[in-house]
Tab-separated table of C-alpha atoms in Angstrom:
chain	number	residue	atom	x	y	z
A	1	MET	CA	68.824	124.376	76.637
A	2	LYS	CA	67.648	124.635	80.187
A	3	LYS	CA	70.163	125.324	82.967
A	4	THR	CA	69.246	122.016	84.665
A	5	HIS	CA	70.075	120.089	81.515
A	6	ILE	CA	73.377	121.932	81.145
A	7	SER	CA	74.282	121.233	84.800
A	8	THR	CA	73.467	117.616	84.372
A	9	LEU	CA	75.576	117.268	81.254
A	10	PHE	CA	78.422	119.037	82.936
A	11	LEU	CA	78.372	116.671	85.888
A	12	LEU	CA	78.213	113.670	83.582
A	13	LEU	CA	81.191	115.018	81.613
A	14	CYS	CA	83.211	115.528	84.792
A	15	PHE	CA	82.366	112.005	85.915
A	16	TRP	CA	83.308	110.631	82.485
A	17	VAL	CA	86.699	112.516	82.522
A	18	GLN	CA	87.475	111.241	86.021
A	19	THR	CA	86.552	107.696	85.173
A	20	TYR	CA	88.501	107.837	81.940
A	21	ALA	CA	91.610	109.121	83.689
A	22	GLN	CA	91.583	106.148	86.133
A	23	ASP	CA	93.449	103.118	84.958
A	24	GLN	CA	91.415	100.126	86.133
A	25	ASN	CA	94.629	97.996	86.027
A	26	VAL	CA	96.334	100.128	88.646
A	27	TYR	CA	95.475	98.748	92.067
A	28	ILE	CA	95.964	101.245	94.875
A	29	PHE	CA	96.356	100.240	98.533
A	30	LEU	CA	96.372	102.599	101.503
A	31	CYS	CA	98.691	101.560	104.347
A	32	PHE	CA	98.441	103.268	107.750
A	33	GLY	CA	98.985	102.673	111.407
A	34	GLN	CA	101.790	102.990	113.929
A	35	SER	CA	105.422	101.827	114.170
A	36	ASN	CA	105.022	98.363	112.729
A	37	MET	CA	103.381	99.814	109.642
A	38	GLU	CA	105.883	102.700	109.660
A	39	GLY	CA	108.619	100.037	109.453
A	40	THR	CA	111.564	99.518	111.785
A	41	GLY	CA	113.299	96.604	110.061
A	42	LYS	CA	116.946	96.933	108.884
A	43	ILE	CA	117.010	97.658	105.117
A	44	GLU	CA	118.902	94.952	103.241
A	45	ALA	CA	119.862	94.592	99.606
A	46	GLN	CA	116.704	92.714	98.690
A	47	ASP	CA	114.616	95.606	99.984
A	48	THR	CA	116.176	98.118	97.529
A	49	ILE	CA	115.185	96.250	94.395
A	50	SER	CA	112.386	98.030	92.563
A	51	ASP	CA	109.922	96.807	89.896
A	52	ILE	CA	108.083	98.825	87.261
A	53	ARG	CA	104.821	97.228	88.352
A	54	LEU	CA	105.176	98.278	92.004
A	55	LEU	CA	104.797	101.998	92.690
A	56	HIS	CA	104.730	104.224	95.748
A	57	LEU	CA	103.199	107.667	96.131
A	58	GLN	CA	105.499	109.706	98.327
A	59	ALA	CA	103.583	111.135	101.301
A	60	VAL	CA	106.415	113.345	102.695
A	61	ASP	CA	109.308	115.284	101.210
A	62	CYS	CA	112.628	113.409	101.471
A	63	PRO	CA	115.351	115.505	99.735
A	64	ASP	CA	118.141	113.071	100.643
A	65	LEU	CA	116.209	110.290	98.874
A	66	LYS	CA	115.415	112.673	95.964
A	67	ARG	CA	111.707	112.137	96.594
A	68	GLN	CA	108.966	114.787	96.694
A	69	LYS	CA	105.625	114.598	98.313
A	70	GLY	CA	102.808	113.794	95.891
A	71	HIS	CA	105.108	112.200	93.241
A	72	TRP	CA	105.211	108.555	92.105
A	73	TYR	CA	108.275	106.399	92.397
A	74	ARG	CA	109.098	102.730	92.044
A	75	ALA	CA	108.486	101.254	95.529
A	76	LYS	CA	111.473	100.346	97.626
A	77	SER	CA	112.497	100.831	101.244
A	78	PRO	CA	112.035	103.147	103.006
A	79	LEU	CA	108.421	103.799	102.108
A	80	CYS	CA	107.114	105.893	105.061
A	81	HIS	CA	109.332	108.581	106.381
A	82	CYS	CA	112.809	109.435	105.115
A	83	ASN	CA	114.633	107.403	107.715
A	84	THR	CA	112.293	104.480	108.427
A	85	GLY	CA	113.057	100.822	107.631
A	86	VAL	CA	111.448	97.835	106.171
A	87	SER	CA	107.651	97.569	106.717
A	88	PRO	CA	105.005	94.926	105.722
A	89	ALA	CA	103.954	97.044	102.769
A	90	GLU	CA	106.978	96.335	100.497
A	91	GLN	CA	106.497	92.487	100.594
A	92	PHE	CA	102.765	92.902	100.343
A	93	GLY	CA	103.247	94.701	97.014
A	94	LYS	CA	105.925	92.306	95.786
A	95	THR	CA	103.752	89.251	96.561
A	96	LEU	CA	100.786	90.787	94.721
A	97	ILE	CA	102.670	91.528	91.514
A	98	GLN	CA	103.963	87.903	91.585
A	99	ASN	CA	100.428	86.603	91.751
A	100	LEU	CA	98.448	89.054	89.613
A	101	PRO	CA	98.392	89.262	85.817
A	102	ASP	CA	101.258	91.148	84.201
A	103	SER	CA	98.787	93.852	83.125
A	104	ILE	CA	98.235	94.899	86.810
A	105	THR	CA	100.300	97.566	88.520
A	106	VAL	CA	100.264	97.822	92.385
A	107	ALA	CA	100.530	101.230	93.862
A	108	LEU	CA	101.091	101.902	97.651
A	109	ILE	CA	100.205	104.942	99.760
A	110	HIS	CA	101.952	104.795	103.086
A	111	VAL	CA	101.175	107.026	106.167
A	112	ALA	CA	102.119	105.931	109.629
A	113	VAL	CA	103.310	107.357	112.953
A	114	GLY	CA	105.204	105.320	115.478
A	115	GLY	CA	103.720	105.050	118.935
A	116	CYS	CA	100.395	106.560	118.070
A	117	HIS	CA	96.956	105.462	119.267
A	118	ILE	CA	94.237	104.918	116.698
A	119	GLN	CA	92.669	108.174	117.990
A	120	LEU	CA	95.278	110.123	116.099
A	121	PHE	CA	93.514	109.188	112.824
A	122	ASP	CA	90.111	110.283	114.216
A	123	GLN	CA	89.531	113.793	112.998
A	124	ASP	CA	87.429	114.539	116.092
A	125	SER	CA	90.439	113.979	118.329
A	126	THR	CA	93.431	114.703	116.113
A	127	ALA	CA	94.087	118.249	117.295
A	128	ALA	CA	93.878	117.360	120.939
A	129	TYR	CA	96.088	114.268	120.397
A	130	VAL	CA	98.726	116.305	118.630
A	131	GLU	CA	98.695	118.912	121.305
A	132	ARG	CA	99.504	116.419	124.087
A	133	ALA	CA	101.799	114.194	121.989
A	134	PRO	CA	105.192	113.472	123.513
A	135	GLY	CA	108.166	115.393	122.178
A	136	TRP	CA	109.700	112.497	120.306
A	137	MET	CA	106.527	112.127	118.272
A	138	LYS	CA	106.151	115.790	117.270
A	139	SER	CA	108.755	115.692	114.570
A	140	LYS	CA	106.984	112.752	112.879
A	141	LEU	CA	103.615	114.538	113.197
A	142	ALA	CA	105.153	117.640	111.615
A	143	LEU	CA	105.989	115.679	108.512
A	144	TYR	CA	102.248	115.337	107.941
A	145	ASP	CA	101.483	118.944	108.975
A	146	ASN	CA	100.147	117.506	112.302
A	147	ASN	CA	97.365	115.613	110.493
A	148	PRO	CA	98.310	112.204	109.143
A	149	TYR	CA	94.660	111.309	108.351
A	150	LYS	CA	94.298	114.439	106.180
A	151	ARG	CA	97.603	113.584	104.447
A	152	LEU	CA	96.402	110.030	103.838
A	153	VAL	CA	93.243	111.298	102.165
A	154	GLU	CA	95.116	113.899	100.224
A	155	MET	CA	97.498	111.327	98.778
A	156	ALA	CA	94.635	108.905	98.192
A	157	LYS	CA	92.811	111.451	96.041
A	158	ILE	CA	95.942	111.921	94.020
A	159	GLY	CA	96.148	108.148	93.737
A	160	GLN	CA	92.538	107.975	92.520
A	161	GLN	CA	93.514	110.041	89.532
A	162	LYS	CA	95.823	107.191	88.481
A	163	GLY	CA	94.076	104.098	89.548
A	164	VAL	CA	91.434	102.396	91.770
A	165	ILE	CA	91.647	101.854	95.552
A	166	LYS	CA	91.405	98.119	96.088
A	167	GLY	CA	91.933	97.879	99.883
A	168	ILE	CA	93.233	99.428	103.116
A	169	LEU	CA	95.999	97.912	105.209
A	170	LEU	CA	96.109	98.692	108.960
A	171	HIS	CA	98.755	97.706	111.501
A	172	GLN	CA	97.977	99.505	114.733
A	173	GLY	CA	97.103	98.438	118.207
A	174	GLU	CA	100.271	98.300	120.335
A	175	SER	CA	99.363	101.605	121.892
A	176	ASN	CA	95.760	100.538	122.280
A	177	THR	CA	96.504	97.180	123.937
A	178	GLY	CA	93.596	96.101	126.091
A	179	ASP	CA	91.247	98.715	124.622
A	180	GLN	CA	87.948	96.853	124.162
A	181	ASP	CA	86.556	99.806	122.194
A	182	TRP	CA	89.320	99.614	119.593
A	183	PRO	CA	87.129	97.966	116.938
A	184	ASN	CA	84.674	100.886	117.175
A	185	LYS	CA	87.459	103.374	116.980
A	186	VAL	CA	88.864	101.677	113.893
A	187	ASN	CA	85.383	101.535	112.318
A	188	LYS	CA	85.071	105.318	112.734
A	189	VAL	CA	88.277	105.897	110.811
A	190	TYR	CA	87.423	103.309	108.197
A	191	THR	CA	83.959	104.790	107.676
A	192	ASN	CA	85.411	108.278	107.326
A	193	LEU	CA	87.924	107.055	104.688
A	194	LEU	CA	85.066	105.494	102.756
A	195	LYS	CA	83.071	108.725	102.864
A	196	ASP	CA	85.958	111.042	102.111
A	197	LEU	CA	87.174	108.941	99.208
A	198	ASN	CA	83.782	107.908	97.846
A	199	LEU	CA	84.459	104.178	98.340
A	200	ALA	CA	81.939	101.396	98.773
A	201	ALA	CA	82.375	99.249	101.884
A	202	ASN	CA	81.670	96.015	100.026
A	203	GLU	CA	84.417	96.794	97.549
A	204	THR	CA	87.033	98.088	100.007
A	205	PRO	CA	88.389	95.425	102.358
A	206	LEU	CA	90.167	96.442	105.494
A	207	LEU	CA	93.156	94.228	106.305
A	208	ALA	CA	94.155	94.415	109.956
A	209	GLY	CA	97.422	92.820	111.065
A	210	GLU	CA	97.954	91.134	114.374
A	211	MET	CA	100.597	92.260	116.856
A	212	LEU	CA	103.783	90.267	117.364
A	213	SER	CA	102.500	86.866	118.490
A	214	ALA	CA	102.856	85.232	121.907
A	215	GLN	CA	104.956	82.550	120.360
A	216	GLN	CA	107.490	85.328	119.546
A	217	ASN	CA	107.159	86.642	123.141
A	218	GLY	CA	105.187	89.671	121.847
A	219	LYS	CA	104.546	92.122	124.647
A	220	CYS	CA	101.349	93.286	123.013
A	221	ALA	CA	100.147	89.819	121.866
A	222	SER	CA	97.084	90.022	124.160
A	223	MET	CA	95.755	92.668	121.740
A	224	ASN	CA	95.312	89.970	119.071
A	225	GLU	CA	92.209	88.698	120.770
A	226	ILE	CA	90.568	92.131	120.386
A	227	ILE	CA	91.877	92.543	116.831
A	228	ASN	CA	90.296	89.235	115.848
A	229	THR	CA	86.874	90.609	116.791
A	230	LEU	CA	87.096	93.409	114.251
A	231	PRO	CA	84.989	91.577	111.617
A	232	GLN	CA	82.091	91.595	114.069
A	233	THR	CA	82.110	95.430	113.711
A	234	ILE	CA	83.328	95.886	110.172
A	235	PRO	CA	81.898	93.079	107.908
A	236	ASN	CA	84.597	93.620	105.227
A	237	ALA	CA	87.444	93.527	107.738
A	238	HIS	CA	89.978	90.640	107.413
A	239	ILE	CA	92.534	89.527	109.990
A	240	VAL	CA	96.144	89.056	108.997
A	241	SER	CA	97.971	86.538	111.159
A	242	SER	CA	101.392	87.288	112.611
A	243	LYS	CA	102.128	83.571	113.080
A	244	TYR	CA	105.668	82.580	112.234
A	245	CYS	CA	106.647	86.269	111.826
A	246	GLU	CA	109.974	86.680	113.590
A	247	GLY	CA	110.212	89.466	116.231
A	248	ALA	CA	112.886	91.991	117.030
A	249	PRO	CA	114.753	91.916	120.389
A	250	ASP	CA	112.365	94.509	121.837
A	251	ASP	CA	109.467	91.988	121.621
A	252	ILE	CA	107.197	94.709	120.113
A	253	HIS	CA	108.427	95.077	116.598
A	254	PHE	CA	109.180	92.606	113.893
A	255	SER	CA	112.587	91.817	112.422
A	256	SER	CA	113.191	92.488	108.752
A	257	ALA	CA	112.366	88.883	107.990
A	258	GLY	CA	109.315	89.130	110.165
A	259	TYR	CA	108.043	92.160	108.231
A	260	ARG	CA	108.536	90.395	104.943
A	261	LYS	CA	106.637	87.358	106.280
A	262	LEU	CA	103.819	89.591	107.627
A	263	GLY	CA	103.629	91.427	104.304
A	264	SER	CA	103.222	88.147	102.475
A	265	HIS	CA	100.438	87.257	104.919
A	266	TYR	CA	98.640	90.494	104.054
A	267	ALA	CA	98.935	89.656	100.404
A	268	ASP	CA	97.649	86.141	100.902
A	269	VAL	CA	94.552	87.453	102.705
A	270	TRP	CA	93.889	90.034	100.043
A	271	LEU	CA	94.389	87.584	97.140
A	272	ASP	CA	91.967	85.119	98.811
A	273	TYR	CA	89.449	87.991	99.141
A	274	HIS	CA	90.083	89.052	95.582
A	275	TYR	CA	89.686	85.686	93.958
A	276	ASN	CA	87.346	83.967	96.362
A	277	GLY	CA	85.347	86.824	97.808
A	278	LYS	CA	86.364	86.016	101.388
């Protein structure tokens, strides 16, 4: 048999093994951003209840929680770092499993750094960003070996051995408030994720959440006008409203109840896309 035929058969076999290993009923979602994705809400009893259909791939080592990086666990707060709080991701996942067939498992991959600009996730600027990062941020960056984008991709590839990536959740913008070029910067990160994970843009919606709203006295609410232009740059971007999502006293973050409401909004947007193609 010719070498070219052998090579072709080998590649087909590798593709078949990878496809076979993936469970099409495991829906994976990447969640990234800054502090409101990281999660600052107080963890309450309802946030510690886990479900066999809602999983979380641990992105950092947390010995006190008995979790190891790269291992799967039932999802419950905290999802991001070892000492973070409630985020939108938990309620997003809970809402999905309540509205999807019992055969579907939802799996979350969660990487976020409080206070960061979107440029931290741009590999062309990551090193310079980390070098000039403030001292309080450096310990968070160290959890991801100073490259949260690389960690997100690393975890996503582990996730792809188990299931299929069905969407990307972003909550970031407070640190980029007023940045008219933010949509282009987000697009660069999104495009790189698609390339690095071999994802199709028309099958991978990007769900971008609004900042704490003006109705809740959100200090970064003006950024929502820019966020809402994102679909003009990324056709498969969908905006998640922060309306009626309660804020924390600092007027930047959400309360625990606000995070849960925001998470349900993310889920509603994805379910509408999933069932109606919007």
